[in-house]
Amino acid sequence: MMETIVFDIGETITRDDRYWGSWADWLDVPRHTLSALVGAVVARGQDNAEALRMLRPGIDVAAEYRAREAAGHGEHLDETDLYPDVRHALSALREQGVRVIVAGNQTPRAGELLRGLDLPADLVVTSGEWGVAKPQPEFFQRVLEVAHAAPDATLYVGDHPVNDVFPAKAAGLRAAHIRRGPWGHLWADDADVVAAADWRIDSLAQLTAIVAG
């Protein structure tokens, strides 16, 4: 039985539409242009920040992020950024006695915004707050520290094979790959993902049945 379920954030809990749209607006390019470039780097297996570097070669993404914040165009998250199944699924899991954690590659500011949404979770934390990011093994060591459960009783749910499924399995956790967002759809039927993932799901609502066994 799964005692703890840990959720990735981007394209698992939240939609990335606003995030990429705001970057397109900041760089003064059509939103569709940046969206297409994100798709291109996803298909190549590259980090999504490469899409920004295609538009602005040599861009210092961290410095540009700070400039956006200073100009009042920084990160924003509200209820509309959540996928529709999030609140019900997380609440149902807690009713089943599961410890629910949200932990993914995001900034400290994103962590603040997510906690402000009062999600039905026992802990919401980001890589920026931990000082270590996926797919580094240290990230999943931190996950196990807060999971309060054995690795094989801890399930990590995410859309990205390289950041979520593969390193979670390497750390001894169970893994569920969700067909959601560009990464989730593109890699859903990849042979390595199929072999590595303990479960492949289309909705967070399916997790209650997994827990029930």
PDB file of N, CA and C in Angstrom, residues 11 65 92 118 145:
ATOM      1  N   GLU A  11       2.734  20.877 -14.930  1.00  0.00           N
ATOM      2  CA  GLU A  11       2.053  19.915 -15.797  1.00  0.00           C
ATOM      3  C   GLU A  11       1.687  18.607 -15.095  1.00  0.00           C
ATOM      4  N   TYR A  65      14.727  36.703 -15.050  1.00  0.00           N
ATOM      5  CA  TYR A  65      13.672  36.414 -14.085  1.00  0.00           C
ATOM      6  C   TYR A  65      13.611  37.509 -13.013  1.00  0.00           C
ATOM      7  N   ALA A  92      -9.245  13.229  -1.707  1.00  0.00           N
ATOM      8  CA  ALA A  92      -9.636  11.827  -1.627  1.00  0.00           C
ATOM      9  C   ALA A  92      -8.495  10.961  -1.101  1.00  0.00           C
ATOM     10  N   ASP A 118      -3.765  26.993  -0.547  1.00  0.00           N
ATOM     11  CA  ASP A 118      -4.302  26.109   0.493  1.00  0.00           C
ATOM     12  C   ASP A 118      -4.724  24.758  -0.091  1.00  0.00           C
ATOM     13  N   GLU A 145      13.055  11.990   2.960  1.00  0.00           N
ATOM     14  CA  GLU A 145      13.135  12.534   4.315  1.00  0.00           C
ATOM     15  C   GLU A 145      11.784  13.068   4.786  1.00  0.00           C
TER      16      GLU A 145
END
